Amino acid sequence: MTLIAMRRMIGLAAVLGSTLMAACGLRSTTASTETLTVYEDKPTLKLLDLGPPGNSPGDVYHFFAQLHSGPGGPVTGEVFGSKTLIKMATDANPNLETRATVLFFSFANRQDQIVALGATDYPPTAGEFEPGQPAVRAILGGTGKYMGARGQLTSTRNADGSYKQMFTLLK
């Protein structure tokens, strides 16, 4: 077999192999993302103190707030949810307790929703975490235009008690 014929066969094999892989649905392993950022007013918090008075597992903060597309912009939705104390502060770490937080973000008259969940550390004496320290939570799913949503939510509390909520959605 001549060198020219061999090169042609290798080239033909490469073309056939790449066509076969494309036809079989070989996809890139690099996920594409989309970000959505909303700005949350300072939430209204209500503590439901279960069990003995003071902090104890099961205590729940319920909350809600309006959402805006930009700081001070028009209202585009609302967020509501709860934070449940799941791990008390310890002698080794007396300034932090862990709360499981579930958040429901609602847009378009509750037709489009995103649900997020995660465990975050909080100071035992406050209903919210420290300003400027982002908390990352998993996106569990959504409805409407967010049906099948997955990714993560990064919540950053501002000094005035409002929040910047940044969704990183996988496509």
mmCIF file of C-alpha atoms in Angstrom:
data_model
loop_
_atom_site.group_PDB
_atom_site.id
_atom_site.type_symbol
_atom_site.label_atom_id
_atom_site.label_comp_id
_atom_site.label_asym_id
_atom_site.label_seq_id
_atom_site.Cartn_x
_atom_site.Cartn_y
_atom_site.Cartn_z
ATOM 1 C CA MET A 1 0.000 0.000 0.000
ATOM 2 C CA THR A 2 1.386 3.351 -0.935
ATOM 3 C CA LEU A 3 1.815 6.218 1.507
ATOM 4 C CA ILE A 4 -0.835 8.248 -0.339
ATOM 5 C CA ALA A 5 -3.400 5.443 -0.134
ATOM 6 C CA MET A 6 -2.675 4.939 3.551
ATOM 7 C CA ARG A 7 -3.186 8.654 4.288
ATOM 8 C CA ARG A 8 -6.495 8.610 2.407
ATOM 9 C CA MET A 9 -7.705 5.606 4.397
ATOM 10 C CA ILE A 10 -6.725 7.231 7.714
ATOM 11 C CA GLY A 11 -8.460 10.443 6.655
ATOM 12 C CA LEU A 12 -11.583 8.534 5.620
ATOM 13 C CA ALA A 13 -11.570 6.630 8.946
ATOM 14 C CA ALA A 14 -11.303 9.928 10.857
ATOM 15 C CA VAL A 15 -14.238 11.437 8.939
ATOM 16 C CA LEU A 16 -16.372 8.311 9.453
ATOM 17 C CA GLY A 17 -15.457 8.161 13.156
ATOM 18 C CA SER A 18 -16.370 11.793 13.796
ATOM 19 C CA THR A 19 -19.640 11.379 11.852
ATOM 20 C CA LEU A 20 -20.510 8.301 13.886
ATOM 21 C CA MET A 21 -19.781 10.085 17.180
ATOM 22 C CA ALA A 22 -21.930 13.051 16.157
ATOM 23 C CA ALA A 23 -24.755 10.760 15.083
ATOM 24 C CA CYS A 24 -24.620 8.894 18.409
ATOM 25 C CA GLY A 25 -25.072 12.129 20.338
ATOM 26 C CA LEU A 26 -21.599 12.627 21.787
ATOM 27 C CA ARG A 27 -21.840 15.871 23.743
ATOM 28 C CA SER A 28 -19.423 18.272 25.305
ATOM 29 C CA THR A 29 -18.898 17.686 29.011
ATOM 30 C CA THR A 30 -18.610 21.434 29.601
ATOM 31 C CA ALA A 31 -21.931 22.647 30.994
ATOM 32 C CA SER A 32 -23.368 25.877 29.684
ATOM 33 C CA THR A 33 -24.703 28.278 32.309
ATOM 34 C CA GLU A 34 -27.062 31.219 32.499
ATOM 35 C CA THR A 35 -27.148 33.702 35.352
ATOM 36 C CA LEU A 36 -30.152 35.513 36.748
ATOM 37 C CA THR A 37 -29.722 38.152 39.458
ATOM 38 C CA VAL A 38 -32.535 39.604 41.545
ATOM 39 C CA TYR A 39 -32.448 42.034 44.440
ATOM 40 C CA GLU A 40 -34.415 41.231 47.564
ATOM 41 C CA ASP A 41 -35.805 43.746 50.043
ATOM 42 C CA LYS A 42 -34.946 43.277 53.705
ATOM 43 C CA PRO A 43 -37.085 40.250 54.611
ATOM 44 C CA THR A 44 -39.806 40.169 57.232
ATOM 45 C CA LEU A 45 -38.819 37.430 59.716
ATOM 46 C CA LYS A 46 -41.004 35.630 62.233
ATOM 47 C CA LEU A 47 -39.498 33.179 64.733
ATOM 48 C CA LEU A 48 -41.415 30.079 65.751
ATOM 49 C CA ASP A 49 -39.636 28.983 68.952
ATOM 50 C CA LEU A 50 -40.384 25.285 69.424
ATOM 51 C CA GLY A 51 -39.372 23.227 72.461
ATOM 52 C CA PRO A 52 -37.679 24.931 75.409
ATOM 53 C CA PRO A 53 -37.432 28.746 75.277
ATOM 54 C CA GLY A 54 -34.344 29.913 73.400
ATOM 55 C CA ASN A 55 -32.444 28.199 70.610
ATOM 56 C CA SER A 56 -33.196 24.511 70.186
ATOM 57 C CA PRO A 57 -33.327 22.120 67.220
ATOM 58 C CA GLY A 58 -36.510 22.610 65.219
ATOM 59 C CA ASP A 59 -36.851 26.364 65.847
ATOM 60 C CA VAL A 60 -37.952 27.973 62.596
ATOM 61 C CA TYR A 61 -37.721 31.442 61.103
ATOM 62 C CA HIS A 62 -40.367 32.048 58.432
ATOM 63 C CA PHE A 63 -39.718 34.946 56.058
ATOM 64 C CA PHE A 64 -40.852 36.778 52.942
ATOM 65 C CA ALA A 65 -39.713 39.758 50.830
ATOM 66 C CA GLN A 66 -40.268 41.423 47.481
ATOM 67 C CA LEU A 67 -37.846 40.952 44.571
ATOM 68 C CA HIS A 68 -36.613 43.527 42.063
ATOM 69 C CA SER A 69 -34.718 43.257 38.765
ATOM 70 C CA GLY A 70 -32.311 45.958 39.966
ATOM 71 C CA PRO A 71 -31.656 47.736 43.264
ATOM 72 C CA GLY A 72 -34.741 49.901 43.897
ATOM 73 C CA GLY A 73 -36.306 48.833 40.583
ATOM 74 C CA PRO A 74 -39.860 47.654 39.960
ATOM 75 C CA VAL A 75 -41.136 44.609 41.832
ATOM 76 C CA THR A 76 -40.662 41.467 39.716
ATOM 77 C CA GLY A 77 -41.556 38.757 42.212
ATOM 78 C CA GLU A 78 -41.324 37.586 45.783
ATOM 79 C CA VAL A 79 -39.369 35.155 47.905
ATOM 80 C CA PHE A 80 -40.658 33.253 50.908
ATOM 81 C CA GLY A 81 -39.354 30.359 52.909
ATOM 82 C CA SER A 82 -38.078 29.059 56.205
ATOM 83 C CA LYS A 83 -34.838 28.493 58.140
ATOM 84 C CA THR A 84 -34.885 25.554 60.560
ATOM 85 C CA LEU A 85 -32.231 25.137 63.261
ATOM 86 C CA ILE A 86 -30.609 21.745 62.633
ATOM 87 C CA LYS A 87 -27.291 22.013 64.517
ATOM 88 C CA MET A 88 -26.736 23.943 67.714
ATOM 89 C CA ALA A 89 -23.653 26.014 68.423
ATOM 90 C CA THR A 90 -20.998 23.935 70.192
ATOM 91 C CA ASP A 91 -18.317 24.680 72.790
ATOM 92 C CA ALA A 92 -15.757 24.351 69.998
ATOM 93 C CA ASN A 93 -17.698 26.815 67.800
ATOM 94 C CA PRO A 94 -20.007 28.882 70.048
ATOM 95 C CA ASN A 95 -20.677 31.617 67.480
ATOM 96 C CA LEU A 96 -22.247 29.487 64.743
ATOM 97 C CA GLU A 97 -25.276 27.271 64.423
ATOM 98 C CA THR A 98 -26.519 25.589 61.255
ATOM 99 C CA ARG A 99 -29.941 26.159 59.728
ATOM 100 C CA ALA A 100 -31.530 24.377 56.778
ATOM 101 C CA THR A 101 -33.054 27.019 54.537
ATOM 102 C CA VAL A 102 -35.652 26.449 51.852
ATOM 103 C CA LEU A 103 -36.420 29.375 49.528
ATOM 104 C CA PHE A 104 -39.292 29.748 47.054
ATOM 105 C CA PHE A 105 -38.708 32.431 44.417
ATOM 106 C CA SER A 106 -41.907 33.329 42.599
ATOM 107 C CA PHE A 107 -42.274 35.353 39.381
ATOM 108 C CA ALA A 108 -45.070 36.060 36.872
ATOM 109 C CA ASN A 109 -47.950 35.744 39.351
ATOM 110 C CA ARG A 110 -46.433 32.494 40.741
ATOM 111 C CA GLN A 111 -46.385 30.815 37.326
ATOM 112 C CA ASP A 112 -42.572 30.810 37.192
ATOM 113 C CA GLN A 113 -40.864 29.557 40.351
ATOM 114 C CA ILE A 114 -37.414 28.435 41.477
ATOM 115 C CA VAL A 115 -36.880 26.398 44.659
ATOM 116 C CA ALA A 116 -33.523 26.345 46.477
ATOM 117 C CA LEU A 117 -32.325 24.501 49.590
ATOM 118 C CA GLY A 118 -29.145 24.423 51.645
ATOM 119 C CA ALA A 119 -27.559 24.382 55.086
ATOM 120 C CA THR A 120 -25.854 27.602 56.182
ATOM 121 C CA ASP A 121 -24.105 28.764 59.340
ATOM 122 C CA TYR A 122 -25.696 31.624 61.289
ATOM 123 C CA PRO A 123 -24.835 33.470 64.489
ATOM 124 C CA PRO A 124 -27.022 32.024 67.312
ATOM 125 C CA THR A 125 -28.219 35.499 68.311
ATOM 126 C CA ALA A 126 -29.446 36.639 64.859
ATOM 127 C CA GLY A 127 -32.102 35.578 62.367
ATOM 128 C CA GLU A 128 -29.824 36.191 59.389
ATOM 129 C CA PHE A 129 -26.219 35.484 58.434
ATOM 130 C CA GLU A 130 -23.479 38.116 58.421
ATOM 131 C CA PRO A 131 -23.465 40.793 55.657
ATOM 132 C CA GLY A 132 -20.995 40.334 52.820
ATOM 133 C CA GLN A 133 -20.596 36.573 53.360
ATOM 134 C CA PRO A 134 -22.214 34.700 50.450
ATOM 135 C CA ALA A 135 -24.208 31.540 51.142
ATOM 136 C CA VAL A 136 -24.491 28.982 48.344
ATOM 137 C CA ARG A 137 -27.485 26.665 48.068
ATOM 138 C CA ALA A 138 -28.645 24.037 45.583
ATOM 139 C CA ILE A 139 -31.430 24.777 43.121
ATOM 140 C CA LEU A 140 -33.893 21.896 43.425
ATOM 141 C CA GLY A 141 -36.087 22.736 40.440
ATOM 142 C CA GLY A 142 -38.666 25.106 39.115
ATOM 143 C CA THR A 143 -41.939 25.643 37.306
ATOM 144 C CA GLY A 144 -43.043 27.538 34.214
ATOM 145 C CA LYS A 145 -40.079 28.963 32.323
ATOM 146 C CA TYR A 146 -37.816 27.524 35.051
ATOM 147 C CA MET A 147 -39.149 23.966 34.722
ATOM 148 C CA GLY A 148 -36.261 21.553 35.201
ATOM 149 C CA ALA A 149 -34.017 24.258 36.678
ATOM 150 C CA ARG A 150 -30.798 23.071 38.279
ATOM 151 C CA GLY A 151 -27.673 24.804 39.471
ATOM 152 C CA GLN A 152 -26.923 26.947 42.481
ATOM 153 C CA LEU A 153 -28.086 30.097 44.222
ATOM 154 C CA THR A 154 -25.597 32.500 45.785
ATOM 155 C CA SER A 155 -27.214 34.761 48.413
ATOM 156 C CA THR A 156 -25.294 37.784 49.650
ATOM 157 C CA ARG A 157 -26.708 39.863 52.479
ATOM 158 C CA ASN A 158 -26.084 43.606 52.278
ATOM 159 C CA ALA A 159 -25.339 45.871 55.251
ATOM 160 C CA ASP A 160 -28.910 47.298 55.106
ATOM 161 C CA GLY A 161 -30.442 43.793 55.437
ATOM 162 C CA SER A 162 -31.416 43.456 51.773
ATOM 163 C CA TYR A 163 -29.988 40.669 49.596
ATOM 164 C CA LYS A 164 -28.482 40.091 46.180
ATOM 165 C CA GLN A 165 -29.666 36.688 44.893
ATOM 166 C CA MET A 166 -27.665 35.279 41.978
ATOM 167 C CA PHE A 167 -28.880 32.103 40.264
ATOM 168 C CA THR A 168 -26.391 30.115 38.176
ATOM 169 C CA LEU A 169 -28.597 27.841 36.081
ATOM 170 C CA LEU A 170 -27.191 24.927 34.109
ATOM 171 C CA LYS A 171 -28.563 24.571 30.601
#
